[in-house]
Amino acid sequence: MSRNLLGRFPVATVGIVAALSLVLAGCAAQTDTTPSATTSPAAPVDAKMTPVLATVETLPEPFVGSDGKTWLVYELSLVNFTSGATAIDKVEVLNPETDTVLKKLSGKAIKRATQPFGGSSPTDEDIADEAGTGSGKATELSTMAPSSGALVFLEVAIDAGQPVPTQLSHRLSLTAEAAPPGSQKLTEDVPAIDITSGQVPIGQNPLRGEGYVSADSCCANRHRRAALAIDNEVFFAQRFAVDWEQLDSS
């Protein structure tokens, strides 16, 4: 008797498992017909590939310099999201309301303004001219290696009496090696950013005496390039640093 009962248990177990499998299969089939809540939205019809991702690290805050012009000093962060080298041929800063070009960098200017993530600023020797003189690094300076990033240091000057825009947009002209043949020359329009309206603090005279000269002051100087990664952000603590040097009678 006990052997017969024991012999029946496996059969009953198989039956239960089979029934359970059918129930689960039915649930799975029903679940498959339900749209997933995590499905990404469809891309807009006018969407296009942007091999370089561009963001602004710190929103520009306008201030009036000693020259009477209003200055916007900030950095554009670029990431080459491709498997090939991508050259930055031109960077334009625009007023999106009027589509007016406020600043344009190309040629030597873009090479001088570009610095790879974690790298150092280019020297005059690094800027090679069309004749091939200099260190020969000119092409490298404005060409991003595959899967790499770079900073473009920007200074936009608004003449005295001219209105300061409330937003800025950027247009990149690129040569992407990894793009399909015939499509390697392309233009990217970066979404507009706001210009902050906060009041820039003005400090008192930090020095006493005479004969002081302002050196390495705003804006394209070695202080400006000191980028530090802190608490998952990039800081530019020396963006407005100034070296004051005192001259004597000699």
mmCIF file of C-alpha atoms in Angstrom:
data_model
loop_
_atom_site.group_PDB
_atom_site.id
_atom_site.type_symbol
_atom_site.label_atom_id
_atom_site.label_comp_id
_atom_site.label_asym_id
_atom_site.label_seq_id
_atom_site.Cartn_x
_atom_site.Cartn_y
_atom_site.Cartn_z
ATOM 1 C CA MET A 1 0.000 0.000 0.000
ATOM 2 C CA SER A 2 2.675 2.467 0.943
ATOM 3 C CA ARG A 3 4.628 1.759 -2.234
ATOM 4 C CA ASN A 4 1.555 2.471 -4.377
ATOM 5 C CA LEU A 5 0.889 5.751 -2.585
ATOM 6 C CA LEU A 6 4.488 6.792 -2.888
ATOM 7 C CA GLY A 7 4.427 5.930 -6.552
ATOM 8 C CA ARG A 8 1.474 8.239 -7.147
ATOM 9 C CA PHE A 9 2.970 11.369 -5.598
ATOM 10 C CA PRO A 10 5.315 12.188 -8.519
ATOM 11 C CA VAL A 11 2.397 11.946 -10.952
ATOM 12 C CA ALA A 12 0.269 14.295 -8.850
ATOM 13 C CA THR A 13 3.172 16.677 -8.491
ATOM 14 C CA VAL A 14 3.701 16.799 -12.248
ATOM 15 C CA GLY A 15 0.020 17.556 -12.706
ATOM 16 C CA ILE A 16 0.157 20.450 -10.261
ATOM 17 C CA VAL A 17 3.288 21.860 -11.887
ATOM 18 C CA ALA A 18 1.726 21.597 -15.341
ATOM 19 C CA ALA A 19 -1.407 23.389 -14.176
ATOM 20 C CA LEU A 20 0.666 26.098 -12.516
ATOM 21 C CA SER A 21 2.713 26.524 -15.702
ATOM 22 C CA LEU A 22 -0.462 27.049 -17.714
ATOM 23 C CA VAL A 23 -1.665 29.703 -15.278
ATOM 24 C CA LEU A 24 1.680 31.527 -15.386
ATOM 25 C CA ALA A 25 1.777 31.323 -19.176
ATOM 26 C CA GLY A 26 -1.694 32.837 -19.318
ATOM 27 C CA CYS A 27 -0.614 35.666 -17.025
ATOM 28 C CA ALA A 28 2.481 36.276 -19.117
ATOM 29 C CA ALA A 29 0.462 36.365 -22.323
ATOM 30 C CA GLN A 30 -1.962 38.833 -20.772
ATOM 31 C CA THR A 31 0.873 41.001 -19.421
ATOM 32 C CA ASP A 32 2.629 41.152 -22.785
ATOM 33 C CA THR A 33 -0.340 42.963 -24.312
ATOM 34 C CA THR A 34 -0.153 45.767 -21.729
ATOM 35 C CA PRO A 35 1.973 48.789 -22.785
ATOM 36 C CA SER A 36 5.091 49.250 -20.660
ATOM 37 C CA ALA A 37 5.140 52.316 -18.436
ATOM 38 C CA THR A 38 8.910 52.662 -18.953
ATOM 39 C CA THR A 39 8.845 52.852 -22.748
ATOM 40 C CA SER A 40 10.794 55.871 -24.013
ATOM 41 C CA PRO A 41 8.746 58.472 -25.896
ATOM 42 C CA ALA A 42 9.128 58.591 -29.648
ATOM 43 C CA ALA A 43 11.669 61.076 -30.983
ATOM 44 C CA PRO A 44 10.293 64.234 -32.617
ATOM 45 C CA VAL A 45 9.917 64.109 -36.380
ATOM 46 C CA ASP A 46 12.616 66.767 -36.849
ATOM 47 C CA ALA A 47 15.093 65.089 -34.468
ATOM 48 C CA LYS A 48 18.635 64.610 -35.753
ATOM 49 C CA MET A 49 21.806 62.945 -34.569
ATOM 50 C CA THR A 50 24.088 65.101 -32.411
ATOM 51 C CA PRO A 51 27.455 63.337 -32.097
ATOM 52 C CA VAL A 52 28.711 66.029 -29.717
ATOM 53 C CA LEU A 53 26.743 66.681 -26.530
ATOM 54 C CA ALA A 54 27.018 70.313 -25.402
ATOM 55 C CA THR A 55 26.129 71.812 -22.026
ATOM 56 C CA VAL A 56 27.008 75.000 -20.149
ATOM 57 C CA GLU A 57 28.748 74.327 -16.836
ATOM 58 C CA THR A 58 27.744 77.610 -15.145
ATOM 59 C CA LEU A 59 25.086 80.040 -16.352
ATOM 60 C CA PRO A 60 26.761 83.333 -17.322
ATOM 61 C CA GLU A 61 26.263 86.305 -15.012
ATOM 62 C CA PRO A 62 26.725 89.680 -16.741
ATOM 63 C CA PHE A 63 29.006 92.327 -15.261
ATOM 64 C CA VAL A 64 30.328 95.673 -16.467
ATOM 65 C CA GLY A 65 34.092 95.790 -16.864
ATOM 66 C CA SER A 66 36.472 98.725 -16.555
ATOM 67 C CA ASP A 67 36.167 99.134 -20.344
ATOM 68 C CA GLY A 68 32.458 99.945 -20.008
ATOM 69 C CA LYS A 69 31.401 96.760 -21.810
ATOM 70 C CA THR A 70 29.115 94.130 -20.325
ATOM 71 C CA TRP A 71 30.877 90.785 -20.157
ATOM 72 C CA LEU A 72 29.517 87.240 -20.154
ATOM 73 C CA VAL A 73 32.202 84.767 -19.103
ATOM 74 C CA TYR A 74 31.433 81.041 -19.016
ATOM 75 C CA GLU A 75 32.414 77.594 -20.303
ATOM 76 C CA LEU A 76 30.872 75.244 -22.847
ATOM 77 C CA SER A 77 31.332 71.554 -22.048
ATOM 78 C CA LEU A 78 31.527 69.193 -25.049
ATOM 79 C CA VAL A 79 31.435 65.382 -25.106
ATOM 80 C CA ASN A 80 32.305 63.451 -28.266
ATOM 81 C CA PHE A 81 29.750 60.634 -28.078
ATOM 82 C CA THR A 82 31.178 58.728 -31.053
ATOM 83 C CA SER A 83 33.795 56.094 -31.812
ATOM 84 C CA GLY A 84 35.766 58.446 -34.069
ATOM 85 C CA ALA A 85 37.599 61.738 -33.804
ATOM 86 C CA THR A 86 35.438 64.857 -34.112
ATOM 87 C CA ALA A 87 36.878 68.237 -35.082
ATOM 88 C CA ILE A 88 35.383 71.439 -33.699
ATOM 89 C CA ASP A 89 35.536 73.688 -36.747
ATOM 90 C CA LYS A 90 33.529 76.629 -35.421
ATOM 91 C CA VAL A 91 31.580 77.732 -32.351
ATOM 92 C CA GLU A 92 29.037 80.547 -32.589
ATOM 93 C CA VAL A 93 27.278 82.266 -29.678
ATOM 94 C CA LEU A 94 23.901 83.745 -30.630
ATOM 95 C CA ASN A 95 21.072 85.799 -29.235
ATOM 96 C CA PRO A 96 18.199 83.336 -29.867
ATOM 97 C CA GLU A 97 15.609 86.122 -29.946
ATOM 98 C CA THR A 98 17.219 87.849 -32.936
ATOM 99 C CA ASP A 99 19.506 85.061 -34.245
ATOM 100 C CA THR A 100 22.341 87.609 -34.038
ATOM 101 C CA VAL A 101 25.857 86.177 -33.765
ATOM 102 C CA LEU A 102 27.497 87.669 -30.673
ATOM 103 C CA LYS A 103 30.743 85.695 -30.817
ATOM 104 C CA LYS A 104 32.395 83.407 -33.348
ATOM 105 C CA LEU A 105 35.416 81.186 -32.820
ATOM 106 C CA SER A 106 37.186 79.375 -35.655
ATOM 107 C CA GLY A 107 40.712 78.675 -36.825
ATOM 108 C CA LYS A 108 43.345 79.606 -34.247
ATOM 109 C CA ALA A 109 40.730 81.162 -31.963
ATOM 110 C CA ILE A 110 38.873 77.885 -31.406
ATOM 111 C CA LYS A 111 42.145 76.026 -30.929
ATOM 112 C CA ARG A 112 43.237 78.525 -28.288
ATOM 113 C CA ALA A 113 39.876 78.392 -26.475
ATOM 114 C CA THR A 114 39.609 74.586 -26.307
ATOM 115 C CA GLN A 115 41.014 72.454 -23.500
ATOM 116 C CA PRO A 116 40.504 68.679 -23.058
ATOM 117 C CA PHE A 117 38.961 67.415 -19.830
ATOM 118 C CA GLY A 118 41.712 67.251 -17.223
ATOM 119 C CA GLY A 119 44.213 68.769 -19.654
ATOM 120 C CA SER A 120 46.187 71.989 -19.700
ATOM 121 C CA SER A 121 45.652 75.161 -21.695
ATOM 122 C CA PRO A 122 47.498 75.495 -25.024
ATOM 123 C CA THR A 123 50.608 77.627 -25.258
ATOM 124 C CA ASP A 124 51.600 79.889 -28.129
ATOM 125 C CA GLU A 125 53.938 77.141 -29.329
ATOM 126 C CA ASP A 126 51.005 74.733 -29.446
ATOM 127 C CA ILE A 127 49.171 76.983 -31.889
ATOM 128 C CA ALA A 128 50.629 76.010 -35.253
ATOM 129 C CA ASP A 129 49.814 78.139 -38.287
ATOM 130 C CA GLU A 130 48.867 77.009 -41.780
ATOM 131 C CA ALA A 131 52.512 76.901 -42.806
ATOM 132 C CA GLY A 132 53.099 74.157 -40.260
ATOM 133 C CA THR A 133 55.310 76.096 -37.861
ATOM 134 C CA GLY A 134 55.025 75.667 -34.110
ATOM 135 C CA SER A 135 54.659 72.375 -32.265
ATOM 136 C CA GLY A 136 52.293 70.805 -34.775
ATOM 137 C CA LYS A 137 49.568 70.363 -32.149
ATOM 138 C CA ALA A 138 47.094 72.740 -33.760
ATOM 139 C CA THR A 139 44.915 70.013 -35.236
ATOM 140 C CA GLU A 140 44.850 68.083 -31.967
ATOM 141 C CA LEU A 141 43.800 71.121 -29.944
ATOM 142 C CA SER A 142 40.397 71.451 -31.564
ATOM 143 C CA THR A 143 39.857 67.772 -32.432
ATOM 144 C CA MET A 144 38.232 65.590 -29.807
ATOM 145 C CA ALA A 145 39.412 62.005 -29.575
ATOM 146 C CA PRO A 146 36.784 59.236 -29.636
ATOM 147 C CA SER A 147 34.679 59.113 -26.458
ATOM 148 C CA SER A 148 36.357 62.164 -24.933
ATOM 149 C CA GLY A 149 35.411 65.595 -23.630
ATOM 150 C CA ALA A 150 36.651 69.166 -23.827
ATOM 151 C CA LEU A 151 35.893 72.634 -22.497
ATOM 152 C CA VAL A 152 35.530 75.719 -24.666
ATOM 153 C CA PHE A 153 36.204 78.925 -22.714
ATOM 154 C CA LEU A 154 33.959 81.741 -23.902
ATOM 155 C CA GLU A 155 33.936 85.501 -23.293
ATOM 156 C CA VAL A 156 31.163 87.545 -24.900
ATOM 157 C CA ALA A 157 31.413 91.355 -24.769
ATOM 158 C CA ILE A 158 28.352 93.586 -25.220
ATOM 159 C CA ASP A 159 29.145 97.191 -26.149
ATOM 160 C CA ALA A 160 28.099 99.926 -23.733
ATOM 161 C CA GLY A 161 24.532 101.058 -24.318
ATOM 162 C CA GLN A 162 23.543 97.844 -26.092
ATOM 163 C CA PRO A 163 20.861 95.607 -24.536
ATOM 164 C CA VAL A 164 22.064 92.445 -22.841
ATOM 165 C CA PRO A 165 20.191 89.354 -24.095
ATOM 166 C CA THR A 166 18.233 87.266 -21.620
ATOM 167 C CA GLN A 167 19.332 84.019 -23.271
ATOM 168 C CA LEU A 168 22.215 82.611 -25.278
ATOM 169 C CA SER A 169 22.284 79.757 -27.777
ATOM 170 C CA HIS A 170 25.198 78.023 -29.462
ATOM 171 C CA ARG A 171 25.847 76.623 -32.919
ATOM 172 C CA LEU A 172 28.595 74.069 -33.500
ATOM 173 C CA SER A 173 30.176 73.313 -36.871
ATOM 174 C CA LEU A 174 31.781 69.873 -36.712
ATOM 175 C CA THR A 175 33.583 67.248 -38.750
ATOM 176 C CA ALA A 176 32.656 63.833 -37.330
ATOM 177 C CA GLU A 177 34.855 60.971 -38.499
ATOM 178 C CA ALA A 178 32.335 58.335 -37.356
ATOM 179 C CA ALA A 179 29.427 59.848 -39.305
ATOM 180 C CA PRO A 180 28.335 58.202 -42.582
ATOM 181 C CA PRO A 181 30.270 59.207 -45.725
ATOM 182 C CA GLY A 182 28.910 62.426 -47.142
ATOM 183 C CA SER A 183 27.486 63.459 -43.757
ATOM 184 C CA GLN A 184 30.662 64.080 -41.798
ATOM 185 C CA LYS A 185 30.356 67.870 -42.025
ATOM 186 C CA LEU A 186 27.437 68.863 -39.841
ATOM 187 C CA THR A 187 25.978 71.643 -37.710
ATOM 188 C CA GLU A 188 24.474 71.306 -34.260
ATOM 189 C CA ASP A 189 22.148 73.851 -32.650
ATOM 190 C CA VAL A 190 22.445 73.728 -28.871
ATOM 191 C CA PRO A 191 19.301 74.628 -26.860
ATOM 192 C CA ALA A 192 19.227 78.133 -25.399
ATOM 193 C CA ILE A 193 20.350 78.864 -21.849
ATOM 194 C CA ASP A 194 19.247 81.644 -19.522
ATOM 195 C CA ILE A 195 21.481 84.499 -18.439
ATOM 196 C CA THR A 196 21.284 85.005 -14.695
ATOM 197 C CA SER A 197 19.975 88.329 -13.452
ATOM 198 C CA GLY A 198 21.756 88.362 -10.092
ATOM 199 C CA GLN A 199 23.877 91.325 -9.035
ATOM 200 C CA VAL A 200 27.598 90.629 -9.215
ATOM 201 C CA PRO A 201 29.244 91.628 -5.902
ATOM 202 C CA ILE A 202 31.778 94.451 -6.179
ATOM 203 C CA GLY A 203 34.683 94.326 -3.730
ATOM 204 C CA GLN A 204 36.585 97.227 -2.258
ATOM 205 C CA ASN A 205 40.143 98.081 -3.244
ATOM 206 C CA PRO A 206 42.164 95.138 -1.879
ATOM 207 C CA LEU A 207 45.515 96.960 -1.893
ATOM 208 C CA ARG A 208 47.185 100.027 -0.462
ATOM 209 C CA GLY A 209 49.934 102.013 -2.055
ATOM 210 C CA GLU A 210 50.821 102.963 -5.606
ATOM 211 C CA GLY A 211 52.370 101.434 -8.688
ATOM 212 C CA TYR A 212 50.180 98.342 -8.934
ATOM 213 C CA VAL A 213 49.593 96.731 -12.314
ATOM 214 C CA SER A 214 46.735 94.347 -13.071
ATOM 215 C CA ALA A 215 48.162 91.214 -14.683
ATOM 216 C CA ASP A 216 46.473 88.029 -15.886
ATOM 217 C CA SER A 217 43.061 89.598 -15.347
ATOM 218 C CA CYS A 218 39.776 88.860 -17.115
ATOM 219 C CA CYS A 219 39.245 86.936 -19.139
ATOM 220 C CA ALA A 220 41.426 84.727 -21.362
ATOM 221 C CA ASN A 221 44.220 83.940 -18.934
ATOM 222 C CA ARG A 222 45.855 81.015 -17.189
ATOM 223 C CA HIS A 223 43.736 81.444 -14.046
ATOM 224 C CA ARG A 224 40.608 80.891 -16.072
ATOM 225 C CA ARG A 225 41.612 77.377 -17.089
ATOM 226 C CA ALA A 226 41.849 75.987 -13.542
ATOM 227 C CA ALA A 227 38.868 73.607 -13.671
ATOM 228 C CA LEU A 228 38.284 71.416 -10.614
ATOM 229 C CA ALA A 229 35.853 68.492 -10.264
ATOM 230 C CA ILE A 230 34.288 68.722 -6.776
ATOM 231 C CA ASP A 231 31.122 67.026 -5.469
ATOM 232 C CA ASN A 232 30.114 65.888 -8.948
ATOM 233 C CA GLU A 233 30.384 69.417 -10.369
ATOM 234 C CA VAL A 234 33.035 71.339 -12.286
ATOM 235 C CA PHE A 235 34.167 74.516 -10.533
ATOM 236 C CA PHE A 236 36.150 77.433 -11.932
ATOM 237 C CA ALA A 237 37.260 79.154 -8.736
ATOM 238 C CA GLN A 238 39.758 81.394 -10.562
ATOM 239 C CA ARG A 239 37.443 82.525 -13.359
ATOM 240 C CA PHE A 240 37.823 86.186 -12.309
ATOM 241 C CA ALA A 241 41.209 85.999 -10.576
ATOM 242 C CA VAL A 242 43.632 88.927 -10.935
ATOM 243 C CA ASP A 243 47.363 89.143 -10.224
ATOM 244 C CA TRP A 244 48.373 92.543 -8.831
ATOM 245 C CA GLU A 245 52.044 93.386 -9.249
ATOM 246 C CA GLN A 246 53.648 96.439 -7.638
ATOM 247 C CA LEU A 247 56.319 98.326 -9.537
ATOM 248 C CA ASP A 248 59.035 100.337 -7.836
ATOM 249 C CA SER A 249 61.096 103.249 -9.134
ATOM 250 C CA SER A 250 63.661 100.953 -10.688
#
